[in-house]
Amino acid sequence: MREEKMIQLSTEELVGSLKESGYSKKAKLLNKKINDKSRKREKIIRETTSKEVNSFIHDIGKSAHYVRFVNREEELWIHSIDNQTAVFEKVHQSEHIFRYQLLQKDFSNRLGEFYGLDMKVEEDPAKINLGMSSETYDMIHAIDEEGLDRMIEEEPFQISLFLKAFKVNGQKINQITYVNGKTEQMEDAILFIPAEGYIWLINYENVNNNQIIATSSSFKKFFKGVQLSVVDYLTSKENKKIEKKDEKFFSLKRGFIFYWKSNVFLLFSILLFLLNKNSWATDGDSYVWLFGIQVEALIILLSFIACLRPRILE
């Protein structure tokens, strides 16, 4: 089955394979300082590349969006492919391991295990929803360990729990980023800190009264939510890409639909004229024919314009 396939490549091999497959821009984004060795090395990569490797390289090369997880020296990237499948890429010390993943299958445990968390813990022992001033939140990223220890002693119990988890996590916030692979621009992010038996989820968008909201959650619930978010992000981007692909620049079908609808309207208009034919002037037929010919010529012109893809201003 496709999801059971797995390959392992070094960064050098991955960059070389992407270049060989025509994805030079993505190769440069992956490794801005490409160390091009001899053509002999590239030839070895090309000749030893299997069909399965080519499949992964093609899917990664055409992938337009991904979600990135970072845990110390390791990274996990989830690349969009289509509405059913993604590519999981685990990176550690210039080694890349790729495998396919069906999006309708549960992979939340795999995400939690990437951070070394015990996903058997399903209950949130804290059940806390706290507010922290944005000044305090900014300050804890700049103070030294001694200053953080003083804050842990001085702050209220709930904030103290948050600060303890922040200290254990190396005074940093974990970040899951949702990225446009073509521009390498971050489009969204989830901020969190793992604690003992639960997760602190940080809401940095809905700030009320200068307050950063942090909510505790069980490992299971948090990563279930992350999976839903990942699937929604990747599939929505794929749906937009499909819609854009289906919208051809020139389509005879669009022009034909406009043509016959317009002629139905023209025929209806002429029928209205015919209802009052007894009161026409002697040369009334000529004027009706002239009207029909002129409108038909206009319809043909507009039908050609309708074949063109409409420009959408974003």
CSV table of C-alpha atoms in Angstrom, one decimal:
chain,number,residue,atom,x,y,z
A,1,MET,CA,0.0,0.0,0.0
A,2,ARG,CA,1.1,3.6,-0.6
A,3,GLU,CA,1.0,4.6,3.0
A,4,GLU,CA,3.4,1.8,4.0
A,5,LYS,CA,6.2,3.1,1.7
A,6,MET,CA,9.1,4.7,3.4
A,7,ILE,CA,12.5,6.1,2.2
A,8,GLN,CA,15.5,7.7,3.8
A,9,LEU,CA,17.7,10.4,2.1
A,10,SER,CA,20.5,12.7,3.3
A,11,THR,CA,20.0,16.4,2.8
A,12,GLU,CA,22.6,16.2,-0.1
A,13,GLU,CA,20.7,13.4,-1.8
A,14,LEU,CA,17.4,15.2,-1.3
A,15,VAL,CA,18.6,18.5,-2.8
A,16,GLY,CA,20.3,16.7,-5.7
A,17,SER,CA,17.1,14.6,-6.4
A,18,LEU,CA,14.9,17.7,-6.3
A,19,LYS,CA,17.2,19.4,-8.8
A,20,GLU,CA,17.3,16.4,-11.1
A,21,SER,CA,13.5,16.3,-11.1
A,22,GLY,CA,13.1,19.9,-12.0
A,23,TYR,CA,12.4,21.4,-8.6
A,24,SER,CA,15.4,23.7,-8.4
A,25,LYS,CA,13.6,26.5,-6.6
A,26,LYS,CA,12.5,24.1,-3.9
A,27,ALA,CA,15.9,22.6,-3.7
A,28,LYS,CA,17.4,26.1,-3.1
A,29,LEU,CA,14.8,26.9,-0.4
A,30,LEU,CA,15.7,23.6,1.3
A,31,ASN,CA,19.4,24.3,1.2
A,32,LYS,CA,20.3,27.9,0.3
A,33,LYS,CA,24.0,27.0,0.3
A,34,ILE,CA,23.9,24.0,-2.1
A,35,ASN,CA,27.3,22.4,-2.2
A,36,ASP,CA,27.4,21.3,-5.8
A,37,LYS,CA,30.0,18.6,-6.0
A,38,SER,CA,30.8,16.8,-9.3
A,39,ARG,CA,28.3,15.9,-11.9
A,40,LYS,CA,29.5,12.3,-11.2
A,41,ARG,CA,27.8,12.6,-7.8
A,42,GLU,CA,24.5,13.8,-9.3
A,43,LYS,CA,24.7,11.0,-11.9
A,44,ILE,CA,25.0,8.4,-9.0
A,45,ILE,CA,21.9,9.9,-7.4
A,46,ARG,CA,20.0,9.7,-10.6
A,47,GLU,CA,21.0,6.2,-11.5
A,48,THR,CA,20.4,4.8,-8.0
A,49,THR,CA,17.0,6.6,-7.6
A,50,SER,CA,14.3,4.0,-7.4
A,51,LYS,CA,10.7,4.4,-8.6
A,52,GLU,CA,9.5,4.8,-5.0
A,53,VAL,CA,12.1,7.6,-4.4
A,54,ASN,CA,10.9,9.3,-7.6
A,55,SER,CA,7.3,9.2,-6.3
A,56,PHE,CA,8.3,10.9,-3.0
A,57,ILE,CA,10.5,13.5,-4.7
A,58,HIS,CA,7.7,14.4,-7.2
A,59,ASP,CA,5.1,14.7,-4.4
A,60,ILE,CA,7.4,16.8,-2.2
A,61,GLY,CA,8.4,19.0,-5.2
A,62,LYS,CA,4.9,19.8,-6.2
A,63,SER,CA,3.6,20.3,-2.6
A,64,ALA,CA,2.6,23.9,-2.1
A,65,HIS,CA,2.0,23.9,1.6
A,66,TYR,CA,3.2,22.2,4.7
A,67,VAL,CA,3.0,22.1,8.5
A,68,ARG,CA,6.2,22.2,10.5
A,69,PHE,CA,6.9,20.8,14.0
A,70,VAL,CA,10.1,21.4,15.8
A,71,ASN,CA,11.4,19.5,18.9
A,72,ARG,CA,15.0,20.5,19.8
A,73,GLU,CA,17.2,19.0,17.0
A,74,GLU,CA,14.4,17.2,15.2
A,75,GLU,CA,11.8,18.5,12.8
A,76,LEU,CA,8.6,17.0,11.4
A,77,TRP,CA,7.1,18.3,8.2
A,78,ILE,CA,3.7,17.3,6.9
A,79,HIS,CA,3.4,18.1,3.1
A,80,SER,CA,0.2,18.5,1.2
A,81,ILE,CA,-0.4,16.2,-1.7
A,82,ASP,CA,-4.1,15.8,-2.2
A,83,ASN,CA,-7.3,15.6,-0.2
A,84,GLN,CA,-6.6,12.1,1.0
A,85,THR,CA,-2.8,11.8,1.5
A,86,ALA,CA,0.1,13.7,3.0
A,87,VAL,CA,3.8,13.1,3.2
A,88,PHE,CA,5.4,13.0,6.6
A,89,GLU,CA,9.1,14.1,6.6
A,90,LYS,CA,11.1,13.6,9.8
A,91,VAL,CA,14.4,15.4,9.8
A,92,HIS,CA,17.3,14.7,12.2
A,93,GLN,CA,21.0,15.6,11.6
A,94,SER,CA,20.7,16.0,7.8
A,95,GLU,CA,18.8,12.7,7.5
A,96,HIS,CA,15.3,12.8,6.1
A,97,ILE,CA,12.8,10.0,6.5
A,98,PHE,CA,9.7,10.1,4.4
A,99,ARG,CA,6.4,8.1,4.6
A,100,TYR,CA,2.9,8.6,3.3
A,101,GLN,CA,0.0,9.2,5.7
A,102,LEU,CA,-3.7,8.9,4.9
A,103,LEU,CA,-5.4,12.0,6.3
A,104,GLN,CA,-8.6,10.2,7.4
A,105,LYS,CA,-6.5,8.0,9.7
A,106,ASP,CA,-5.6,9.0,13.3
A,107,PHE,CA,-2.0,10.3,13.5
A,108,SER,CA,-2.4,12.4,16.7
A,109,ASN,CA,-0.4,9.9,18.7
A,110,ARG,CA,2.5,10.2,16.3
A,111,LEU,CA,2.5,14.0,16.7
A,112,GLY,CA,2.6,13.7,20.5
A,113,GLU,CA,5.2,11.0,20.5
A,114,PHE,CA,7.4,13.3,18.3
A,115,TYR,CA,7.6,15.6,21.4
A,116,GLY,CA,8.3,12.6,23.7
A,117,LEU,CA,4.9,12.8,25.4
A,118,ASP,CA,3.0,9.9,26.9
A,119,MET,CA,-0.1,9.8,24.8
A,120,LYS,CA,-1.8,7.3,27.1
A,121,VAL,CA,-2.5,10.3,29.4
A,122,GLU,CA,-6.0,11.4,28.4
A,123,GLU,CA,-7.1,13.5,31.3
A,124,ASP,CA,-6.0,17.1,32.0
A,125,PRO,CA,-5.0,17.3,35.7
A,126,ALA,CA,-4.8,21.1,35.7
A,127,LYS,CA,-8.0,22.3,34.1
A,128,ILE,CA,-6.8,25.9,34.1
A,129,ASN,CA,-7.7,28.9,32.0
A,130,LEU,CA,-5.5,31.9,32.9
A,131,GLY,CA,-4.8,35.4,31.7
A,132,MET,CA,-1.4,36.9,31.6
A,133,SER,CA,-0.6,40.5,30.7
A,134,SER,CA,1.2,40.8,27.4
A,135,GLU,CA,4.0,42.8,29.2
A,136,THR,CA,4.6,39.8,31.5
A,137,TYR,CA,4.5,37.4,28.6
A,138,ASP,CA,7.1,39.4,26.7
A,139,MET,CA,9.3,39.8,29.8
A,140,ILE,CA,9.6,36.1,30.6
A,141,HIS,CA,11.3,35.6,27.2
A,142,ALA,CA,14.0,38.2,28.1
A,143,ILE,CA,14.9,37.6,31.8
A,144,ASP,CA,17.5,35.2,33.1
A,145,GLU,CA,16.9,32.0,35.0
A,146,GLU,CA,17.2,33.7,38.4
A,147,GLY,CA,14.7,36.4,37.5
A,148,LEU,CA,12.3,33.6,36.3
A,149,ASP,CA,12.7,31.8,39.6
A,150,ARG,CA,11.7,34.9,41.5
A,151,MET,CA,8.6,35.3,39.3
A,152,ILE,CA,7.7,31.7,40.0
A,153,GLU,CA,7.7,32.5,43.7
A,154,GLU,CA,6.0,35.8,43.5
A,155,GLU,CA,3.2,35.2,40.9
A,156,PRO,CA,-0.1,33.6,41.7
A,157,PHE,CA,-0.3,29.8,41.7
A,158,GLN,CA,-1.8,29.4,38.3
A,159,ILE,CA,0.7,31.7,36.6
A,160,SER,CA,3.4,30.0,38.6
A,161,LEU,CA,2.5,26.6,37.1
A,162,PHE,CA,2.8,28.1,33.6
A,163,LEU,CA,6.2,29.7,34.4
A,164,LYS,CA,7.5,26.4,35.8
A,165,ALA,CA,6.5,24.6,32.6
A,166,PHE,CA,8.1,27.5,30.6
A,167,LYS,CA,11.4,27.0,32.6
A,168,VAL,CA,11.5,23.3,32.1
A,169,ASN,CA,10.9,23.8,28.4
A,170,GLY,CA,14.2,25.8,28.2
A,171,GLN,CA,12.4,29.2,28.5
A,172,LYS,CA,10.9,28.9,25.0
A,173,ILE,CA,7.5,28.4,23.5
A,174,ASN,CA,6.9,25.5,21.1
A,175,GLN,CA,5.5,26.5,17.8
A,176,ILE,CA,3.7,24.6,15.1
A,177,THR,CA,3.8,26.6,11.9
A,178,TYR,CA,1.6,26.5,8.8
A,179,VAL,CA,3.6,27.5,5.8
A,180,ASN,CA,3.2,28.4,2.1
A,181,GLY,CA,5.9,26.3,0.6
A,182,LYS,CA,6.3,28.5,-2.5
A,183,THR,CA,7.0,31.7,-0.6
A,184,GLU,CA,8.2,30.2,2.7
A,185,GLN,CA,5.8,32.6,4.4
A,186,MET,CA,4.1,31.5,7.7
A,187,GLU,CA,0.3,31.7,7.3
A,188,ASP,CA,-0.7,30.5,10.8
A,189,ALA,CA,0.8,29.1,14.0
A,190,ILE,CA,-0.1,27.2,17.2
A,191,LEU,CA,1.9,28.1,20.3
A,192,PHE,CA,2.1,25.6,23.3
A,193,ILE,CA,4.2,24.5,26.2
A,194,PRO,CA,4.3,20.8,27.4
A,195,ALA,CA,3.8,20.5,31.2
A,196,GLU,CA,3.8,17.5,33.5
A,197,GLY,CA,0.8,15.5,32.2
A,198,TYR,CA,-0.8,18.3,30.2
A,199,ILE,CA,-0.3,21.0,27.6
A,200,TRP,CA,-0.5,24.8,27.9
A,201,LEU,CA,-2.1,26.2,24.7
A,202,ILE,CA,-1.4,29.9,24.2
A,203,ASN,CA,-4.0,32.0,22.5
A,204,TYR,CA,-2.1,35.0,21.1
A,205,GLU,CA,-4.8,36.2,18.7
A,206,ASN,CA,-7.8,36.9,20.9
A,207,VAL,CA,-6.1,39.2,23.4
A,208,ASN,CA,-8.7,40.9,25.7
A,209,ASN,CA,-7.7,43.8,27.9
A,210,ASN,CA,-4.0,43.3,27.1
A,211,GLN,CA,-4.2,39.7,28.3
A,212,ILE,CA,-2.5,36.6,26.8
A,213,ILE,CA,-4.8,33.6,27.4
A,214,ALA,CA,-3.2,30.2,28.2
A,215,THR,CA,-5.5,27.1,28.6
A,216,SER,CA,-4.5,23.7,29.9
A,217,SER,CA,-5.4,20.7,27.8
A,218,SER,CA,-4.8,16.9,27.9
A,219,PHE,CA,-2.2,15.5,25.5
A,220,LYS,CA,-4.8,13.5,23.7
A,221,LYS,CA,-7.3,16.4,23.3
A,222,PHE,CA,-4.6,18.8,22.2
A,223,PHE,CA,-3.1,16.7,19.5
A,224,LYS,CA,-6.5,15.6,18.3
A,225,GLY,CA,-7.2,19.3,17.7
A,226,VAL,CA,-3.8,19.7,16.0
A,227,GLN,CA,-4.6,16.9,13.6
A,228,LEU,CA,-8.0,18.4,12.7
A,229,SER,CA,-6.3,21.7,12.1
A,230,VAL,CA,-3.5,20.2,10.0
A,231,VAL,CA,-6.0,18.2,7.8
A,232,ASP,CA,-8.3,21.3,7.4
A,233,TYR,CA,-5.3,23.5,6.4
A,234,LEU,CA,-3.8,21.1,3.9
A,235,THR,CA,-7.1,19.9,2.3
A,236,SER,CA,-8.5,23.5,2.0
A,237,LYS,CA,-5.3,24.6,0.2
A,238,GLU,CA,-5.6,21.6,-2.1
A,239,ASN,CA,-9.2,22.3,-2.8
A,240,LYS,CA,-8.3,25.9,-3.8
A,241,LYS,CA,-5.5,24.6,-6.0
A,242,ILE,CA,-7.9,22.2,-7.8
A,243,GLU,CA,-10.5,24.9,-8.3
A,244,LYS,CA,-7.8,27.2,-9.8
A,245,LYS,CA,-6.5,24.4,-12.0
A,246,ASP,CA,-10.0,23.6,-13.3
A,247,GLU,CA,-10.5,27.3,-14.2
A,248,LYS,CA,-8.9,27.3,-17.6
A,249,PHE,CA,-7.7,30.5,-19.2
A,250,PHE,CA,-9.8,29.9,-22.3
A,251,SER,CA,-12.9,27.7,-22.2
A,252,LEU,CA,-15.3,27.1,-25.1
A,253,LYS,CA,-17.7,25.6,-22.6
A,254,ARG,CA,-18.0,28.9,-20.8
A,255,GLY,CA,-18.5,30.8,-24.1
A,256,PHE,CA,-21.1,28.2,-25.3
A,257,ILE,CA,-23.1,28.4,-22.1
A,258,PHE,CA,-23.2,32.2,-22.4
A,259,TYR,CA,-24.1,32.0,-26.1
A,260,TRP,CA,-27.2,29.8,-25.7
A,261,LYS,CA,-28.5,31.6,-22.6
A,262,SER,CA,-28.2,34.9,-24.4
A,263,ASN,CA,-30.0,33.5,-27.5
A,264,VAL,CA,-32.8,32.3,-25.3
A,265,PHE,CA,-33.2,35.9,-24.0
A,266,LEU,CA,-33.1,37.2,-27.6
A,267,LEU,CA,-35.7,34.8,-28.8
A,268,PHE,CA,-38.0,35.8,-25.8
A,269,SER,CA,-37.5,39.4,-26.7
A,270,ILE,CA,-38.5,38.8,-30.4
A,271,LEU,CA,-41.6,36.9,-29.3
A,272,LEU,CA,-42.7,39.9,-27.3
A,273,PHE,CA,-42.4,42.0,-30.4
A,274,LEU,CA,-44.5,39.5,-32.4
A,275,LEU,CA,-47.3,39.7,-29.9
A,276,ASN,CA,-47.9,43.3,-31.1
A,277,LYS,CA,-47.3,42.5,-34.8
A,278,ASN,CA,-50.7,43.8,-36.0
A,279,SER,CA,-49.8,47.4,-35.0
A,280,TRP,CA,-46.4,47.4,-36.8
A,281,ALA,CA,-45.7,49.9,-39.5
A,282,THR,CA,-45.3,48.5,-43.1
A,283,ASP,CA,-41.5,48.3,-42.7
A,284,GLY,CA,-41.7,46.9,-39.1
A,285,ASP,CA,-40.3,43.5,-40.2
A,286,SER,CA,-37.1,45.0,-41.4
A,287,TYR,CA,-36.5,46.8,-38.1
A,288,VAL,CA,-37.1,43.6,-36.1
A,289,TRP,CA,-34.7,41.7,-38.4
A,290,LEU,CA,-32.1,44.5,-38.0
A,291,PHE,CA,-32.5,44.3,-34.2
A,292,GLY,CA,-32.1,40.5,-34.1
A,293,ILE,CA,-29.0,40.7,-36.4
A,294,GLN,CA,-27.3,43.4,-34.3
A,295,VAL,CA,-28.0,41.7,-31.0
A,296,GLU,CA,-26.8,38.3,-32.4
A,297,ALA,CA,-23.5,39.9,-33.5
A,298,LEU,CA,-23.1,41.4,-30.0
A,299,ILE,CA,-23.9,38.0,-28.4
A,300,ILE,CA,-21.2,36.3,-30.6
A,301,LEU,CA,-18.6,39.0,-29.5
A,302,LEU,CA,-19.6,38.6,-25.8
A,303,SER,CA,-19.5,34.8,-26.0
A,304,PHE,CA,-15.9,35.0,-27.2
A,305,ILE,CA,-15.1,37.3,-24.2
A,306,ALA,CA,-16.9,34.8,-21.9
A,307,CYS,CA,-14.5,32.1,-23.0
A,308,LEU,CA,-11.7,34.0,-21.2
A,309,ARG,CA,-11.2,33.3,-17.5
A,310,PRO,CA,-12.5,36.2,-15.4
A,311,ARG,CA,-10.0,38.2,-13.5
A,312,ILE,CA,-10.5,38.0,-9.7
A,313,LEU,CA,-9.2,40.8,-7.6
A,314,GLU,CA,-8.1,39.6,-4.1
